[in-house]
Short mmCIF file of C-alpha atoms and ligand atoms in Angstrom, two decimals:
data_model
loop_
_atom_site.label_atom_id
_atom_site.label_comp_id
_atom_site.label_asym_id
_atom_site.label_seq_id
_atom_site.Cartn_x
_atom_site.Cartn_y
_atom_site.Cartn_z
CA MET A 1 0.34 -0.36 -0.44
CA ARG A 2 1.24 3.37 -1.44
CA LEU A 3 0.46 5.58 2.90
CA GLU A 4 1.14 2.31 5.01
CA GLY A 5 2.58 3.97 8.29
CA LYS A 6 1.39 7.41 7.30
CA VAL A 7 0.15 9.68 9.64
CA ALA A 8 -2.17 12.40 7.99
CA LEU A 9 -4.22 15.43 9.31
CA VAL A 10 -8.10 16.62 7.28
CA THR A 11 -8.91 19.69 8.61
CA GLY A 12 -13.16 19.33 7.87
CA ALA A 13 -13.27 15.57 7.14
CA SER A 14 -16.65 15.66 8.46
CA ARG A 15 -18.67 15.53 4.83
CA GLY A 16 -18.08 16.20 1.44
CA ILE A 17 -14.45 16.29 -0.59
CA GLY A 18 -12.85 15.85 2.75
CA ARG A 19 -14.84 12.87 4.57
CA GLU A 20 -13.53 11.33 0.85
CA ILE A 21 -10.20 12.26 2.00
CA ALA A 22 -9.88 10.77 5.05
CA LEU A 23 -11.89 7.26 3.73
CA GLU A 24 -9.08 6.79 0.38
CA LEU A 25 -5.92 8.12 2.21
CA ALA A 26 -7.42 5.24 4.34
CA LYS A 27 -7.37 2.11 1.68
CA ASN A 28 -4.18 3.05 0.46
CA GLY A 29 -2.69 2.96 4.27
CA ALA A 30 -2.54 5.81 6.42
CA ASP A 31 -3.75 6.80 10.03
CA VAL A 32 -5.85 9.15 10.19
CA ALA A 33 -6.72 12.94 12.40
CA VAL A 34 -10.45 13.72 11.44
CA ASN A 35 -11.01 17.42 11.44
CA TYR A 36 -13.77 18.76 12.22
CA SER A 37 -16.04 22.20 13.05
CA GLY A 38 -19.50 21.55 14.23
CA SER A 39 -20.54 17.78 13.07
CA LYS A 40 -19.44 16.50 15.72
CA GLU A 41 -21.90 12.95 14.60
CA LYS A 42 -20.64 12.83 11.31
CA ALA A 43 -16.41 13.53 12.90
CA GLU A 44 -16.92 10.17 14.33
CA GLN A 45 -18.68 8.42 11.24
CA THR A 46 -15.69 9.38 9.20
CA ALA A 47 -13.65 7.99 11.80
CA GLN A 48 -15.79 5.03 12.07
CA GLU A 49 -15.07 4.47 9.01
CA VAL A 50 -11.40 5.10 8.48
CA GLU A 51 -11.28 2.00 11.56
CA ASN A 52 -13.44 -0.11 9.36
CA LEU A 53 -10.69 -0.20 6.85
CA GLY A 54 -8.38 -1.48 9.47
CA ARG A 55 -6.71 2.33 10.15
CA LYS A 56 -6.36 4.29 13.74
CA ALA A 57 -8.49 7.62 13.34
CA PHE A 58 -8.42 10.03 15.96
CA VAL A 59 -11.27 12.75 16.13
CA ILE A 60 -10.04 16.52 16.87
CA GLN A 61 -12.49 19.41 17.14
CA ALA A 62 -11.42 22.42 15.60
CA ASN A 63 -12.05 26.58 14.18
CA VAL A 64 -8.83 26.05 11.82
CA GLY A 65 -9.91 30.09 11.15
CA ASP A 66 -8.28 30.47 15.27
CA ALA A 67 -4.99 30.20 15.72
CA ASP A 68 -5.41 28.33 18.93
CA GLN A 69 -7.15 26.35 18.21
CA VAL A 70 -5.26 25.06 15.48
CA GLN A 71 -2.16 24.87 17.80
CA ASN A 72 -4.16 22.52 19.85
CA MET A 73 -4.64 20.48 17.36
CA ILE A 74 -1.57 20.04 16.24
CA LYS A 75 -0.12 18.82 19.90
CA GLU A 76 -3.07 17.23 20.24
CA THR A 77 -2.29 15.32 16.70
CA LEU A 78 0.90 14.42 17.64
CA GLY A 79 0.09 14.23 20.73
CA HIS A 80 -2.29 10.99 19.53
CA PHE A 81 -0.06 9.62 16.74
CA GLY A 82 3.59 10.96 17.52
CA LYS A 83 4.37 12.76 14.21
CA ILE A 84 2.03 13.60 10.54
CA ASP A 85 3.00 13.15 7.49
CA ILE A 86 0.52 15.19 5.47
CA LEU A 87 -1.58 17.59 5.39
CA ILE A 88 -5.10 17.96 4.14
CA ASN A 89 -6.08 21.58 4.32
CA ASN A 90 -9.47 21.09 3.07
CA ALA A 91 -12.34 22.52 5.23
CA GLY A 92 -13.57 25.74 3.48
CA VAL A 93 -16.82 28.01 3.24
CA THR A 94 -19.20 30.15 0.86
CA ARG A 95 -20.67 33.24 1.55
CA ASP A 96 -21.58 34.01 -1.29
CA ASN A 97 -23.28 37.89 -2.58
CA LEU A 98 -22.82 40.35 -5.56
CA LEU A 99 -19.26 42.08 -5.42
CA MET A 100 -21.91 45.45 -4.60
CA ARG A 101 -23.93 43.16 -1.55
CA MET A 102 -20.85 41.63 0.07
CA LYS A 103 -21.12 42.55 3.83
CA GLU A 104 -18.05 43.37 4.85
CA GLU A 105 -18.18 39.79 7.16
CA GLU A 106 -19.08 38.15 4.50
CA TRP A 107 -15.84 38.65 3.09
CA ASP A 108 -13.81 37.73 6.82
CA ASP A 109 -15.95 34.99 7.58
CA VAL A 110 -14.13 33.30 4.57
CA MET A 111 -10.89 34.77 4.65
CA ASP A 112 -10.61 34.07 7.96
CA ILE A 113 -11.23 29.64 7.18
CA ASN A 114 -10.30 29.84 3.64
CA LEU A 115 -7.31 31.29 3.40
CA LYS A 116 -6.25 32.31 7.08
CA GLY A 117 -6.94 28.58 7.75
CA VAL A 118 -4.52 26.57 5.39
CA PHE A 119 -1.69 30.04 6.71
CA LEU A 120 -2.20 28.57 10.82
CA THR A 121 -1.95 25.47 10.50
CA THR A 122 1.06 25.67 7.56
CA LYS A 123 2.59 27.14 9.93
CA ALA A 124 1.55 24.98 12.51
CA VAL A 125 2.58 21.16 11.48
CA SER A 126 6.16 23.11 9.21
CA ARG A 127 7.58 23.31 12.55
CA SER A 128 7.81 18.88 13.14
CA MET A 129 7.81 18.04 9.56
CA MET A 130 10.75 20.19 9.48
CA LYS A 131 12.96 18.13 12.15
CA GLN A 132 11.64 15.08 10.49
CA ARG A 133 12.73 16.37 7.19
CA SER A 134 9.84 15.57 5.32
CA GLY A 135 6.52 15.97 4.76
CA ARG A 136 3.33 16.42 2.55
CA ILE A 137 0.71 19.34 2.44
CA ILE A 138 -1.90 19.61 0.19
CA ASN A 139 -4.14 22.69 0.52
CA ILE A 140 -7.44 22.13 -1.75
CA SER A 141 -8.31 24.85 -3.36
CA SER A 142 -10.91 25.61 -6.31
CA ILE A 143 -10.98 25.78 -9.45
CA VAL A 144 -12.96 29.37 -9.60
CA GLY A 145 -9.73 30.63 -8.55
CA VAL A 146 -8.46 30.23 -11.27
CA MET A 147 -10.89 31.60 -13.49
CA GLY A 148 -12.97 34.43 -11.04
CA ASN A 149 -16.93 33.20 -10.91
CA PRO A 150 -20.39 36.14 -9.99
CA GLY A 151 -21.31 36.18 -6.96
CA GLN A 152 -18.35 34.50 -5.34
CA ALA A 153 -15.50 37.64 -4.82
CA ASN A 154 -14.65 36.33 -0.94
CA TYR A 155 -14.40 32.85 -2.10
CA VAL A 156 -12.49 33.72 -4.96
CA ALA A 157 -9.94 35.61 -3.45
CA SER A 158 -9.60 33.24 -0.78
CA LYS A 159 -8.74 30.25 -3.82
CA ALA A 160 -6.49 32.12 -5.64
CA GLY A 161 -4.35 33.27 -2.13
CA VAL A 162 -4.76 29.49 -1.92
CA ILE A 163 -2.72 29.03 -5.26
CA GLY A 164 -0.07 32.25 -3.86
CA LEU A 165 0.53 30.53 -0.19
CA THR A 166 1.02 27.24 -1.83
CA LYS A 167 3.28 28.74 -4.37
CA THR A 168 5.07 30.49 -1.60
CA ALA A 169 5.18 27.82 0.78
CA ALA A 170 6.17 25.24 -1.95
CA LYS A 171 9.68 27.60 -1.92
CA GLU A 172 10.69 28.49 1.82
CA LEU A 173 10.39 24.43 3.09
CA SER A 174 11.62 22.59 -0.36
CA SER A 175 15.28 22.28 1.19
CA ARG A 176 13.69 20.44 4.54
CA GLY A 177 11.84 18.25 1.61
CA ILE A 178 9.49 19.11 2.49
CA THR A 179 6.32 19.51 -0.59
CA VAL A 180 3.22 21.69 -1.24
CA ASN A 181 1.10 20.87 -3.67
CA ALA A 182 -2.97 22.36 -4.28
CA VAL A 183 -5.97 20.92 -6.03
CA ALA A 184 -8.45 22.58 -7.74
CA PRO A 185 -11.78 20.44 -8.60
CA GLY A 186 -14.44 22.09 -10.51
CA PHE A 187 -17.99 21.48 -9.41
CA ILE A 188 -18.51 18.31 -7.32
CA GLU A 189 -20.57 16.67 -5.69
CA THR A 190 -21.70 18.10 -1.78
CA ASP A 191 -23.83 19.61 0.31
CA MET A 192 -21.38 22.91 -1.03
CA THR A 193 -23.03 22.83 -4.34
CA ASP A 194 -26.81 21.50 -3.34
CA LYS A 195 -26.61 24.33 -2.87
CA LEU A 196 -26.91 26.33 -5.41
CA THR A 197 -30.13 26.27 -7.65
CA ASP A 198 -31.01 23.78 -10.71
CA ASP A 199 -29.89 27.00 -13.53
CA ILE A 200 -26.89 27.95 -11.87
CA GLN A 201 -26.12 23.88 -11.59
CA THR A 202 -27.80 23.54 -15.96
CA GLU A 203 -25.86 26.81 -17.08
CA MET A 204 -22.77 25.11 -15.19
CA LYS A 205 -22.22 21.70 -16.85
CA LYS A 206 -22.40 23.33 -20.12
CA GLN A 207 -18.96 24.53 -19.31
CA ILE A 208 -17.40 20.83 -18.56
CA PRO A 209 -16.33 20.06 -21.72
CA LEU A 210 -16.56 16.15 -19.07
CA ALA A 211 -20.33 16.61 -19.36
CA ARG A 212 -20.50 15.83 -15.28
CA PHE A 213 -20.81 16.48 -12.14
CA GLY A 214 -17.39 15.72 -10.09
CA GLN A 215 -17.89 13.28 -7.69
CA PRO A 216 -15.39 14.16 -4.11
CA ASP A 217 -13.17 10.21 -4.63
CA ASP A 218 -12.52 11.83 -8.29
CA ILE A 219 -10.40 14.78 -5.77
CA ALA A 220 -9.39 12.37 -3.21
CA LYS A 221 -7.50 9.68 -5.61
CA VAL A 222 -5.02 13.21 -6.83
CA VAL A 223 -4.87 13.46 -3.23
CA VAL A 224 -3.55 10.11 -2.93
CA PHE A 225 -1.22 10.63 -5.64
CA LEU A 226 -0.14 13.85 -5.11
CA SER A 227 0.10 12.40 -1.24
CA SER A 228 2.15 9.16 -2.04
CA ASP A 229 6.14 8.79 -2.99
CA ASP A 230 5.03 8.66 -6.13
CA ALA A 231 4.55 12.59 -6.63
CA SER A 232 7.93 13.08 -4.25
CA TYR A 233 8.71 14.98 -7.97
CA MET A 234 6.17 17.34 -7.31
CA THR A 235 5.48 21.06 -5.36
CA GLY A 236 4.35 24.04 -5.42
CA GLN A 237 1.49 22.51 -8.34
CA THR A 238 -2.32 22.95 -8.96
CA LEU A 239 -3.66 20.53 -10.48
CA HIS A 240 -7.33 21.40 -11.72
CA VAL A 241 -9.81 18.64 -11.15
CA ASP A 242 -12.71 19.86 -13.17
CA GLY A 243 -13.45 17.81 -15.70
CA GLY A 244 -11.76 19.99 -18.35
CA MET A 245 -13.20 23.56 -16.95
CA VAL A 246 -10.47 25.48 -17.10
CA MET A 247 -7.44 24.39 -19.85
CA MET B 1 27.40 30.67 31.43
CA ALA B 2 30.07 27.89 30.19
CA GLU B 3 26.88 25.05 30.47
CA VAL B 4 24.91 26.95 28.14
CA MET B 5 27.53 27.96 25.97
CA ASP B 6 28.94 24.55 25.73
CA ARG B 7 24.89 22.61 24.74
CA VAL B 8 23.84 25.84 23.03
CA THR B 9 27.67 25.21 20.61
CA LYS B 10 26.88 21.72 20.17
CA ILE B 11 23.52 22.76 18.60
CA ILE B 12 25.00 25.05 16.36
CA VAL B 13 27.89 22.55 15.35
CA ASP B 14 25.58 19.81 14.75
CA ARG B 15 23.07 21.89 12.73
CA LEU B 16 25.32 24.34 10.68
CA GLY B 17 28.27 21.63 9.99
CA VAL B 18 30.61 24.66 11.07
CA ASP B 19 33.88 24.44 13.36
CA GLU B 20 33.48 24.13 17.35
CA SER B 21 36.00 27.22 17.12
CA GLU B 22 34.00 29.39 15.04
CA VAL B 23 31.61 29.48 17.34
CA LYS B 24 31.90 32.58 19.43
CA LEU B 25 29.97 34.70 21.30
CA GLU B 26 29.61 37.85 18.96
CA ALA B 27 29.28 35.00 16.05
CA SER B 28 26.38 36.23 14.27
CA PHE B 29 24.47 32.87 12.34
CA LYS B 30 24.00 34.32 9.43
CA GLU B 31 27.08 36.71 7.67
CA ASP B 32 30.29 34.27 10.54
CA LEU B 33 28.06 30.95 10.49
CA GLY B 34 26.75 30.85 7.29
CA ALA B 35 23.13 30.18 8.00
CA ASP B 36 20.22 31.10 6.33
CA SER B 37 16.99 32.24 7.54
CA LEU B 38 15.31 28.94 8.12
CA ASP B 39 18.34 27.05 9.71
CA VAL B 40 18.22 30.07 12.08
CA VAL B 41 14.71 29.20 12.99
CA GLU B 42 14.98 25.45 13.14
CA LEU B 43 18.49 26.05 14.98
CA VAL B 44 15.55 28.02 17.42
CA MET B 45 13.56 25.07 17.84
CA GLU B 46 15.98 23.26 18.65
CA LEU B 47 16.93 25.68 21.46
CA GLU B 48 14.06 24.71 22.01
CA ASP B 49 13.83 21.47 22.82
CA GLU B 50 16.98 21.19 24.18
CA PHE B 51 16.71 24.12 26.63
CA ASP B 52 12.80 22.87 27.53
CA MET B 53 11.05 26.66 26.87
CA VAL B 54 8.92 28.37 24.62
CA ILE B 55 10.34 31.03 22.53
CA SER B 56 8.66 33.67 20.68
CA ASP B 57 8.46 34.23 17.67
CA GLU B 58 9.16 37.79 18.73
CA ASP B 59 11.91 37.28 20.35
CA ALA B 60 13.45 34.97 17.72
CA GLU B 61 13.14 37.78 15.45
CA LYS B 62 15.84 39.31 17.67
CA ILE B 63 19.28 36.48 18.50
CA GLY B 64 20.79 37.09 15.91
CA THR B 65 24.89 36.18 17.27
CA VAL B 66 25.06 32.74 19.45
CA GLY B 67 25.16 35.96 22.18
CA ASP B 68 21.65 36.63 21.85
CA ALA B 69 20.86 33.32 22.29
CA VAL B 70 22.87 32.39 24.75
CA ASN B 71 21.77 35.22 27.35
CA TYR B 72 18.30 34.85 26.35
CA ILE B 73 18.29 31.66 27.92
CA GLN B 74 20.23 32.11 30.72
CA GLU B 75 17.47 35.09 31.55
CA LYS B 76 14.26 33.00 31.07
CA MET B 77 16.23 29.79 32.70
N1 NAP C 1 -17.55 20.86 -3.85
C1 NAP C 1 -17.64 21.37 -4.70
O1 NAP C 1 -17.70 21.82 -6.37
C2 NAP C 1 -16.14 22.24 -4.39
C3 NAP C 1 -14.74 22.80 -5.94
C4 NAP C 1 -14.08 23.58 -5.07
C5 NAP C 1 -13.64 23.47 -4.27
N2 NAP C 1 -13.78 23.21 -2.77
C6 NAP C 1 -12.85 23.17 -2.30
O2 NAP C 1 -13.83 21.81 -1.15
C7 NAP C 1 -13.33 22.03 0.43
C8 NAP C 1 -14.65 21.31 0.04
O3 NAP C 1 -15.64 21.38 0.52
P1 NAP C 1 -16.95 20.48 0.67
O4 NAP C 1 -17.91 20.35 -0.91
O5 NAP C 1 -17.26 19.27 0.80
O6 NAP C 1 -17.45 20.76 1.85
P2 NAP C 1 -19.32 20.76 1.97
O7 NAP C 1 -19.43 19.30 2.46
O8 NAP C 1 -19.84 21.86 2.70
O9 NAP C 1 -17.66 19.78 3.67
C9 NAP C 1 -16.87 21.70 4.68
C10 NAP C 1 -15.57 20.95 5.60
O10 NAP C 1 -15.32 22.16 6.18
C11 NAP C 1 -15.77 21.94 7.74
N3 NAP C 1 -16.00 23.05 7.56
C12 NAP C 1 -15.16 24.43 7.62
N4 NAP C 1 -15.96 25.21 8.16
C13 NAP C 1 -14.49 24.97 9.25
C14 NAP C 1 -13.67 25.38 9.88
N5 NAP C 1 -14.15 26.54 10.12
N6 NAP C 1 -13.21 24.49 10.46
C15 NAP C 1 -12.82 23.57 10.25
N7 NAP C 1 -13.71 22.52 9.15
C16 NAP C 1 -14.30 23.63 8.40
C17 NAP C 1 -17.53 21.49 7.42
O11 NAP C 1 -16.90 20.57 8.60
P3 NAP C 1 -18.94 20.86 9.55
O12 NAP C 1 -19.48 19.57 9.02
O13 NAP C 1 -18.16 20.21 11.32
O14 NAP C 1 -18.68 22.49 8.95
C18 NAP C 1 -17.00 20.07 6.51
O15 NAP C 1 -16.51 19.07 6.64
C19 NAP C 1 -13.46 23.45 0.33
O16 NAP C 1 -12.56 23.79 0.82
C20 NAP C 1 -14.21 23.79 -1.04
O17 NAP C 1 -13.94 25.00 -1.00
C21 NAP C 1 -15.37 22.05 -3.61
#
């Protein structure tokens, strides 16, 4: 198995893409720390499924936008597993509104969770990764961070920011054996996209050359690849997993 | 003082691959001992472990020479 003996921390692993990433990592042999913000039961369910796959799981609550909570999450996870080989920054939210109507609060919330959250977890985990001279950090951006999207100024800015942060962290940490890459999903069927109206969904599908929406495991499989030794010569990259929306 | 200096010296020699004789109080990590910024970050991390203390980012930024590190640790101990 590709990830035997590795420990992964997945933020926002209670639902959607993060949950699928946790399970796919476990299928490939990794033990998994399952982070969540509010959905305790769902996180426990993810953990249970990781254990059903024969791997160890550890459930840890933390708001990734809060520095103290992130510090604590990393400390607890290191205390439990002894190391973190793979960090998946997946937690993310949307607060959509037209630029003209967007409230400062909507902007700040999304930035805190989607962008500052990635900074905080990366900073907190890099210490132990630097010491062990190896590590994999994979950030979940979004294809709209590359192409822009009306109604999502905050979200798009945060996801474009994640791509810049990915490149910088990759350059800073490369000499210590740590790679940092991003995945930019297109339209993936989860709670996040379920909120969109049928009209918008139909409209979006027209922009997808492969003519279907993606599933969480389309993303999870690419994340496993980036987490594995197979990807050891890649860093600072953003992989578009979007059915061809942006070429 | 001597004891702290010895322990600090050992870490610097291990981490930066310099000769023990080069590790003087006035030696600057970056200018005299060939460290880059990330090396200094790592050195501070190792000092934290060695002396079982937390060095805040603000304090760490002020540590530029071997003497800075030794004095800082001395004060905190
Ligand atoms: N779905 C898509 O089409 C799509 C496309 C591009 C990019 N993405 C990105 O993929 C990632 C996952 O999206 P998804 O569709 O799976 O979303 P989702 O189904 O809404 O799940 C979001 C996850 O993030 C967690 N979370 C939210 N706020 C958090 C916080 N402050 N601290 C820690 N965890 C937090 C949630 O935990 P709780 O359950 O505890 O709230 C949940 O596990 C996000 O970064 C998203 O931007 C999604």
